[in-house]
CSV table of C-alpha atoms in Angstrom, one decimal:
chain,number,residue,atom,x,y,z
A,1,MET,CA,27.3,-6.3,-4.2
A,2,HIS,CA,24.2,-8.5,-3.7
A,3,PRO,CA,24.2,-11.7,-5.7
A,4,ALA,CA,20.6,-10.9,-6.6
A,5,LYS,CA,19.6,-7.9,-8.6
A,6,VAL,CA,16.7,-6.2,-6.7
A,7,LYS,CA,13.8,-4.4,-8.3
A,8,LEU,CA,12.5,-2.1,-5.6
A,9,ILE,CA,9.1,-0.5,-5.8
A,10,VAL,CA,9.0,2.4,-3.3
A,11,THR,CA,5.2,3.2,-3.1
A,12,GLY,CA,4.1,6.5,-1.6
A,13,ASP,CA,0.7,5.8,-0.1
A,14,ASP,CA,-2.1,8.3,0.5
A,15,PHE,CA,-1.4,10.4,-2.6
A,16,GLY,CA,-4.4,12.8,-2.8
A,17,TYR,CA,-4.8,13.2,1.0
A,18,CYS,CA,-3.9,16.9,1.0
A,19,PRO,CA,-1.9,19.4,-1.0
A,20,ARG,CA,1.1,19.2,1.4
A,21,ARG,CA,1.1,15.4,1.2
A,22,ASN,CA,1.0,15.6,-2.6
A,23,ARG,CA,3.9,18.0,-2.7
A,24,GLY,CA,6.0,15.9,-0.4
A,25,ILE,CA,5.4,12.7,-2.4
A,26,VAL,CA,6.3,14.6,-5.7
A,27,ASP,CA,9.4,15.9,-4.1
A,28,CYS,CA,10.4,12.4,-3.2
A,29,PHE,CA,9.7,11.1,-6.7
A,30,LEU,CA,11.7,13.9,-8.3
A,31,ALA,CA,14.6,13.1,-5.9
A,32,GLY,CA,14.5,9.5,-7.1
A,33,ALA,CA,13.4,8.2,-3.7
A,34,VAL,CA,9.8,7.2,-4.5
A,35,SER,CA,9.1,5.3,-7.7
A,36,ASN,CA,5.3,4.6,-7.5
A,37,VAL,CA,2.3,6.1,-5.8
A,38,SER,CA,-1.1,4.9,-4.5
A,39,LEU,CA,-4.0,7.4,-5.0
A,40,LEU,CA,-6.8,7.9,-2.4
A,41,VAL,CA,-9.6,8.9,-4.8
A,42,ASN,CA,-11.8,10.1,-1.9
A,43,GLY,CA,-8.9,12.3,-0.6
A,44,GLN,CA,-9.5,16.1,-0.5
A,45,ALA,CA,-6.6,16.7,-3.0
A,46,ALA,CA,-7.2,13.7,-5.3
A,47,SER,CA,-7.8,15.8,-8.5
A,48,ASP,CA,-4.6,17.8,-7.8
A,49,ALA,CA,-2.7,14.5,-7.3
A,50,ALA,CA,-3.9,13.1,-10.6
A,51,LEU,CA,-2.7,16.3,-12.4
A,52,LEU,CA,0.7,16.1,-10.7
A,53,ALA,CA,1.1,12.4,-11.6
A,54,ARG,CA,0.3,13.3,-15.3
A,55,ARG,CA,2.6,16.3,-15.3
A,56,HIS,CA,5.6,14.4,-13.8
A,57,ASP,CA,4.8,11.0,-15.4
A,58,ILE,CA,4.5,9.3,-12.0
A,59,PRO,CA,3.4,5.7,-12.1
A,60,ILE,CA,0.1,5.5,-10.2
A,61,GLY,CA,-2.2,2.9,-8.7
A,62,LEU,CA,-5.3,2.9,-6.5
A,63,HIS,CA,-5.3,3.0,-2.7
A,64,ALA,CA,-8.8,1.5,-2.1
A,65,ASN,CA,-10.3,3.1,0.9
A,66,LEU,CA,-13.2,1.6,3.0
A,67,SER,CA,-12.1,2.9,6.4
A,68,GLU,CA,-11.5,6.6,6.4
A,69,GLY,CA,-13.8,9.5,5.3
A,70,SER,CA,-16.7,9.2,2.9
A,71,PRO,CA,-17.6,6.8,0.1
A,72,VAL,CA,-17.3,8.0,-3.5
A,73,CYS,CA,-20.5,6.1,-4.5
A,74,GLU,CA,-23.3,8.6,-4.1
A,75,ALA,CA,-25.9,5.8,-3.4
A,76,LEU,CA,-23.8,4.7,-0.4
A,77,GLN,CA,-23.3,8.2,1.1
A,78,ARG,CA,-26.9,8.4,2.3
A,79,LYS,CA,-27.4,5.0,4.0
A,80,SER,CA,-25.2,1.9,3.9
A,81,SER,CA,-23.6,-0.7,6.2
A,82,LEU,CA,-20.2,1.0,5.5
A,83,LEU,CA,-21.2,4.1,7.5
A,84,ASN,CA,-21.0,4.8,11.2
A,85,GLU,CA,-23.6,7.0,13.0
A,86,ASP,CA,-21.8,10.1,11.9
A,87,GLY,CA,-22.1,9.2,8.2
A,88,PHE,CA,-18.5,8.3,7.6
A,89,PHE,CA,-16.6,5.0,7.1
A,90,HIS,CA,-16.2,3.0,10.4
A,91,GLY,CA,-12.5,3.8,10.8
A,92,LYS,CA,-9.3,1.7,10.9
A,93,MET,CA,-10.4,-0.5,13.8
A,94,GLY,CA,-14.1,0.2,13.5
A,95,ILE,CA,-14.3,-1.6,10.1
A,96,ARG,CA,-12.7,-4.6,11.6
A,97,LYS,CA,-15.2,-4.6,14.5
A,98,ALA,CA,-18.1,-4.2,12.1
A,99,LEU,CA,-16.9,-7.0,9.9
A,100,ALA,CA,-16.4,-9.3,12.9
A,101,GLU,CA,-19.9,-8.6,14.0
A,102,GLY,CA,-21.3,-9.3,10.6
A,103,ARG,CA,-22.6,-5.8,10.0
A,104,LEU,CA,-21.0,-5.1,6.6
A,105,GLU,CA,-22.9,-5.9,3.3
A,106,MET,CA,-20.4,-7.4,0.8
A,107,SER,CA,-22.5,-6.2,-2.1
A,108,GLU,CA,-22.0,-2.6,-0.8
A,109,ILE,CA,-18.2,-3.3,-0.5
A,110,LYS,CA,-18.1,-4.3,-4.1
A,111,GLN,CA,-20.2,-1.3,-5.2
A,112,GLU,CA,-17.8,1.1,-3.5
A,113,LEU,CA,-14.7,-0.6,-4.8
A,114,CYS,CA,-16.0,-0.4,-8.3
A,115,ALA,CA,-17.0,3.2,-7.9
A,116,GLN,CA,-13.4,4.0,-6.7
A,117,VAL,CA,-11.9,2.2,-9.8
A,118,ASN,CA,-14.3,4.2,-12.0
A,119,LEU,CA,-13.4,7.5,-10.3
A,120,PHE,CA,-9.7,6.7,-10.6
A,121,ARG,CA,-10.2,6.2,-14.4
A,122,GLN,CA,-12.1,9.5,-14.6
A,123,LEU,CA,-9.2,11.3,-12.8
A,124,THR,CA,-6.3,9.7,-14.6
A,125,GLY,CA,-7.8,8.6,-17.9
A,126,ARG,CA,-6.9,4.9,-17.4
A,127,LEU,CA,-7.1,2.0,-15.1
A,128,PRO,CA,-4.6,1.8,-12.1
A,129,ASP,CA,-1.4,-0.1,-12.6
A,130,HIS,CA,-2.0,-1.7,-9.2
A,131,MET,CA,-4.6,-1.6,-6.4
A,132,ASP,CA,-4.0,-2.1,-2.7
A,133,GLY,CA,-6.0,-1.2,0.4
A,134,HIS,CA,-5.8,1.8,2.8
A,135,GLN,CA,-5.0,0.5,6.3
A,136,HIS,CA,-4.7,-3.0,4.7
A,137,ILE,CA,-8.5,-3.4,4.4
A,138,HIS,CA,-8.0,-5.5,1.2
A,139,VAL,CA,-6.8,-8.6,3.1
A,140,LEU,CA,-9.6,-8.6,5.7
A,141,PRO,CA,-11.8,-11.7,5.9
A,142,GLU,CA,-14.7,-11.7,3.4
A,143,ILE,CA,-13.5,-8.4,1.9
A,144,ARG,CA,-10.5,-10.2,0.4
A,145,TYR,CA,-12.8,-12.2,-1.9
A,146,VAL,CA,-14.7,-9.1,-3.1
A,147,PHE,CA,-11.4,-7.2,-3.6
A,148,ALA,CA,-9.9,-10.0,-5.7
A,149,LYS,CA,-13.0,-10.3,-7.8
A,150,VAL,CA,-13.1,-6.6,-8.5
A,151,LEU,CA,-9.4,-6.6,-9.6
A,152,GLU,CA,-10.0,-9.6,-11.8
A,153,GLU,CA,-13.1,-8.1,-13.5
A,154,HIS,CA,-11.3,-4.9,-14.2
A,155,GLY,CA,-8.1,-6.5,-15.4
A,156,ILE,CA,-5.9,-5.0,-12.7
A,157,ARG,CA,-3.0,-7.5,-12.3
A,158,TYR,CA,-1.0,-6.2,-9.3
A,159,THR,CA,-1.7,-5.8,-5.7
A,160,ARG,CA,0.0,-5.9,-2.3
A,161,VAL,CA,0.4,-8.7,0.3
A,162,PRO,CA,1.7,-7.2,3.5
A,163,ILE,CA,3.7,-10.1,4.9
A,164,GLU,CA,7.0,-8.8,6.1
A,165,GLN,CA,10.2,-10.9,6.9
A,166,GLY,CA,11.6,-10.0,10.3
A,167,LEU,CA,8.4,-8.4,11.7
A,168,HIS,CA,8.5,-10.7,14.8
A,169,GLY,CA,12.0,-9.6,15.7
A,170,CYS,CA,11.3,-5.8,15.8
A,171,ARG,CA,11.7,-4.9,19.4
A,172,TRP,CA,11.2,-1.1,18.8
A,173,ILE,CA,7.5,-1.5,17.8
A,174,PRO,CA,5.0,-0.8,20.7
A,175,GLU,CA,2.9,-3.8,21.8
A,176,ALA,CA,-0.5,-2.4,20.7
A,177,LEU,CA,0.9,-1.6,17.2
A,178,MET,CA,2.6,-5.0,17.0
A,179,ASP,CA,-0.7,-6.6,17.8
A,180,PHE,CA,-2.3,-4.8,14.8
A,181,TYR,CA,0.6,-5.7,12.6
A,182,LEU,CA,0.4,-9.4,13.6
A,183,GLY,CA,-3.3,-9.2,12.7
A,184,VAL,CA,-2.4,-7.8,9.3
A,185,GLU,CA,0.1,-10.6,8.8
A,186,LYS,CA,-2.5,-13.3,9.8
A,187,ASP,CA,-5.1,-11.8,7.5
A,188,SER,CA,-2.5,-11.7,4.7
A,189,LEU,CA,-1.5,-15.3,5.0
A,190,SER,CA,-5.1,-16.3,4.7
A,191,THR,CA,-5.4,-14.0,1.6
A,192,VAL,CA,-2.6,-15.4,-0.5
A,193,GLU,CA,-4.5,-18.4,-1.9
A,194,VAL,CA,-7.5,-16.2,-2.7
A,195,PHE,CA,-5.4,-13.7,-4.7
A,196,ARG,CA,-3.7,-16.6,-6.5
A,197,ARG,CA,-7.0,-18.1,-7.6
A,198,HIS,CA,-8.0,-14.8,-9.2
A,199,GLY,CA,-4.7,-14.6,-11.1
A,200,LEU,CA,-3.4,-11.6,-9.1
A,201,ARG,CA,0.3,-10.9,-8.7
A,202,TRP,CA,2.5,-9.1,-6.2
A,203,PRO,CA,6.2,-8.5,-5.6
A,204,ASP,CA,8.2,-11.4,-4.1
A,205,LEU,CA,8.8,-9.5,-0.8
A,206,TYR,CA,7.2,-6.7,1.1
A,207,ILE,CA,8.6,-4.1,3.6
A,208,GLY,CA,6.8,-1.3,5.3
A,209,LEU,CA,5.3,-2.3,8.7
A,210,THR,CA,8.6,-2.2,10.5
A,211,THR,CA,9.8,1.1,8.8
A,212,MET,CA,6.8,3.3,9.2
A,213,GLY,CA,6.8,6.8,10.6
A,214,LYS,CA,9.2,7.4,13.5
A,215,ASN,CA,10.5,3.8,13.0
A,216,MET,CA,11.9,4.6,9.6
A,217,SER,CA,15.6,5.1,9.4
A,218,VAL,CA,18.3,4.5,6.7
A,219,SER,CA,19.6,1.6,8.7
A,220,HIS,CA,16.2,0.0,9.2
A,221,ILE,CA,15.4,0.1,5.5
A,222,GLN,CA,18.9,-1.3,4.7
A,223,CYS,CA,18.5,-4.1,7.2
A,224,ALA,CA,15.0,-4.9,6.1
A,225,ILE,CA,16.1,-5.2,2.4
A,226,ASP,CA,19.2,-7.2,3.3
A,227,ALA,CA,17.3,-9.5,5.7
A,228,SER,CA,14.4,-10.1,3.2
A,229,ILE,CA,16.8,-11.1,0.4
A,230,ALA,CA,18.9,-13.3,2.7
A,231,ALA,CA,15.8,-15.1,4.1
A,232,ARG,CA,14.4,-15.6,0.6
A,233,SER,CA,17.8,-16.9,-0.7
A,234,ALA,CA,18.2,-19.3,2.2
A,235,ASN,CA,14.6,-20.6,2.5
A,236,GLY,CA,13.0,-19.9,-0.8
A,237,PRO,CA,9.8,-17.8,-1.1
A,238,ALA,CA,8.4,-19.5,2.1
A,239,GLY,CA,4.9,-19.3,0.8
A,240,ILE,CA,4.6,-15.5,0.9
A,241,SER,CA,5.1,-14.7,-2.8
A,242,ASN,CA,3.8,-15.9,-6.1
A,243,THR,CA,4.5,-19.6,-5.7
A,244,ASP,CA,2.4,-22.7,-6.4
A,245,PRO,CA,1.9,-25.4,-3.8
A,246,HIS,CA,5.2,-26.9,-4.8
A,247,GLY,CA,7.2,-23.7,-4.2
A,248,ASN,CA,7.7,-22.9,-7.8
A,249,LEU,CA,7.6,-19.2,-8.6
A,250,TYR,CA,4.8,-18.2,-10.9
A,251,PRO,CA,6.3,-16.5,-14.0
A,252,SER,CA,4.4,-13.2,-13.2
A,253,HIS,CA,7.3,-10.7,-13.3
A,254,ASN,CA,9.1,-11.9,-16.4
A,255,GLN,CA,12.3,-11.1,-14.6
A,256,PRO,CA,15.7,-12.6,-15.3
A,257,ASN,CA,16.8,-15.4,-13.0
A,258,GLY,CA,18.2,-14.1,-9.8
A,259,THR,CA,16.1,-10.9,-9.8
A,260,VAL,CA,14.0,-10.2,-6.8
A,261,ALA,CA,11.1,-7.8,-6.7
A,262,ILE,CA,10.4,-6.0,-3.4
A,263,GLU,CA,7.7,-3.4,-2.5
A,264,LEU,CA,8.6,-0.8,0.2
A,265,MET,CA,5.5,0.9,1.4
A,266,VAL,CA,6.1,4.5,2.6
A,267,HIS,CA,4.1,7.5,3.7
A,268,PRO,CA,6.2,10.6,3.1
A,269,GLY,CA,4.9,14.2,2.9
A,270,TYR,CA,4.8,17.5,4.6
A,271,PRO,CA,2.5,17.6,7.7
A,272,SER,CA,-1.2,18.4,7.0
A,273,VAL,CA,-2.5,21.7,8.3
A,274,PRO,CA,-6.2,21.7,9.1
A,275,PRO,CA,-8.7,22.2,7.7
A,276,GLU,CA,-7.0,21.0,4.6
A,277,GLY,CA,-6.6,17.3,4.1
A,278,GLY,CA,-8.4,14.0,4.8
A,279,CYS,CA,-11.1,12.1,3.1
A,280,GLY,CA,-14.1,14.0,4.3
A,281,GLU,CA,-13.5,14.3,8.1
A,282,GLY,CA,-10.3,16.4,8.0
A,283,PRO,CA,-6.7,15.2,8.5
A,284,ASP,CA,-5.9,12.6,11.1
A,285,ASP,CA,-3.2,12.9,13.8
A,286,PHE,CA,-0.6,10.9,11.9
A,287,SER,CA,-1.1,13.1,8.9
A,288,GLN,CA,-0.5,16.2,11.0
A,289,SER,CA,2.6,14.8,12.8
A,290,TRP,CA,6.3,15.2,12.1
A,291,GLU,CA,6.5,11.6,11.1
A,292,ARG,CA,5.5,12.2,7.5
A,293,GLN,CA,8.3,14.7,7.0
A,294,HIS,CA,10.7,12.4,8.8
A,295,GLU,CA,9.9,9.7,6.2
A,296,LEU,CA,10.5,12.2,3.4
A,297,GLN,CA,13.9,13.2,4.8
A,298,THR,CA,14.9,9.6,5.4
A,299,LEU,CA,13.9,8.4,1.9
A,300,THR,CA,15.9,11.2,0.3
A,301,ASP,CA,19.0,10.8,2.4
A,302,PRO,CA,22.0,10.5,0.1
A,303,GLN,CA,23.3,7.6,2.2
A,304,LEU,CA,20.2,5.5,1.4
A,305,LEU,CA,20.3,6.5,-2.3
A,306,SER,CA,24.0,5.4,-2.4
A,307,TYR,CA,23.1,2.1,-0.7
A,308,TYR,CA,20.7,1.4,-3.6
A,309,LYS,CA,23.5,1.8,-6.1
A,310,GLU,CA,26.0,-0.2,-4.1
A,311,ARG,CA,23.5,-3.1,-3.6
A,312,ASN,CA,22.4,-3.3,-7.2
A,313,VAL,CA,18.9,-2.1,-6.2
A,314,GLN,CA,16.9,-0.6,-9.1
A,315,LEU,CA,13.9,1.5,-8.2
A,316,CYS,CA,10.9,0.8,-10.5
A,317,ALA,CA,7.1,0.7,-10.6
A,318,PHE,CA,4.6,-2.1,-10.8
A,319,LYS,CA,4.2,-1.5,-14.5
A,320,ASP,CA,8.0,-2.3,-14.9
A,321,LEU,CA,7.7,-5.8,-13.4
């Protein structure tokens, strides 16, 4: 048994993307394989997702989206710097290019983020327990400052910082995807101090880049959890969690000594079937692929669920920290 007790938040991202995604995430939750969800409020099935979360008492946060589909703020749907020539968000890489070229208005970023928080409250009846970014937009330069301010102003305490122990040693990740992940890591490292200054909190460790889609397996999840805890035990938080400049852990989780909080980001579901799905443009290729169901099957594998028990891993939600 691990010397440290582990609180593991298994977050199902993209809740609300389509009815089949919703059904897959709920199936995972009922099987005890997902403990927390992030809602895309501009997803085609967002209202259905909110009803399902209420019906099954699923802990839910906001998956802020500035890269896929349409804004929820009506004023920004007609004309804004957030839109491409087709009238949709710029896309996963397009938003990064537009940002680098100075074409995004930060006032409009804030306007849309606030609109998404308000819509989340309309759909669920309350504020999100946590708020992160679809395709990691929340750690991008400039946007990180706006994002942190929005969370602070709304009293949303928890977020995600996607810095993953062991990323550099993953030989199975294709070069182009690894380049993107390393960019996410670089942006996240530059975001840590910004989030701290605004009083935000996040789990001690993060997993999810190295175990996404076809790269997910029971052994990969096990190794990622074991390696993360071992690295933290040997080296301390290494500047990637809630520590002050002297390496002292902020008392943000109120956990007993020796307890480690980890977030595992996952994307389970049943493949989207067009025209259903998406955030205004229809479902993307990843949503329609077998990889979503592969994640569902892996997460509900009895071998993985047994591993959690053997290693003293307790699944929980952000509200349980």
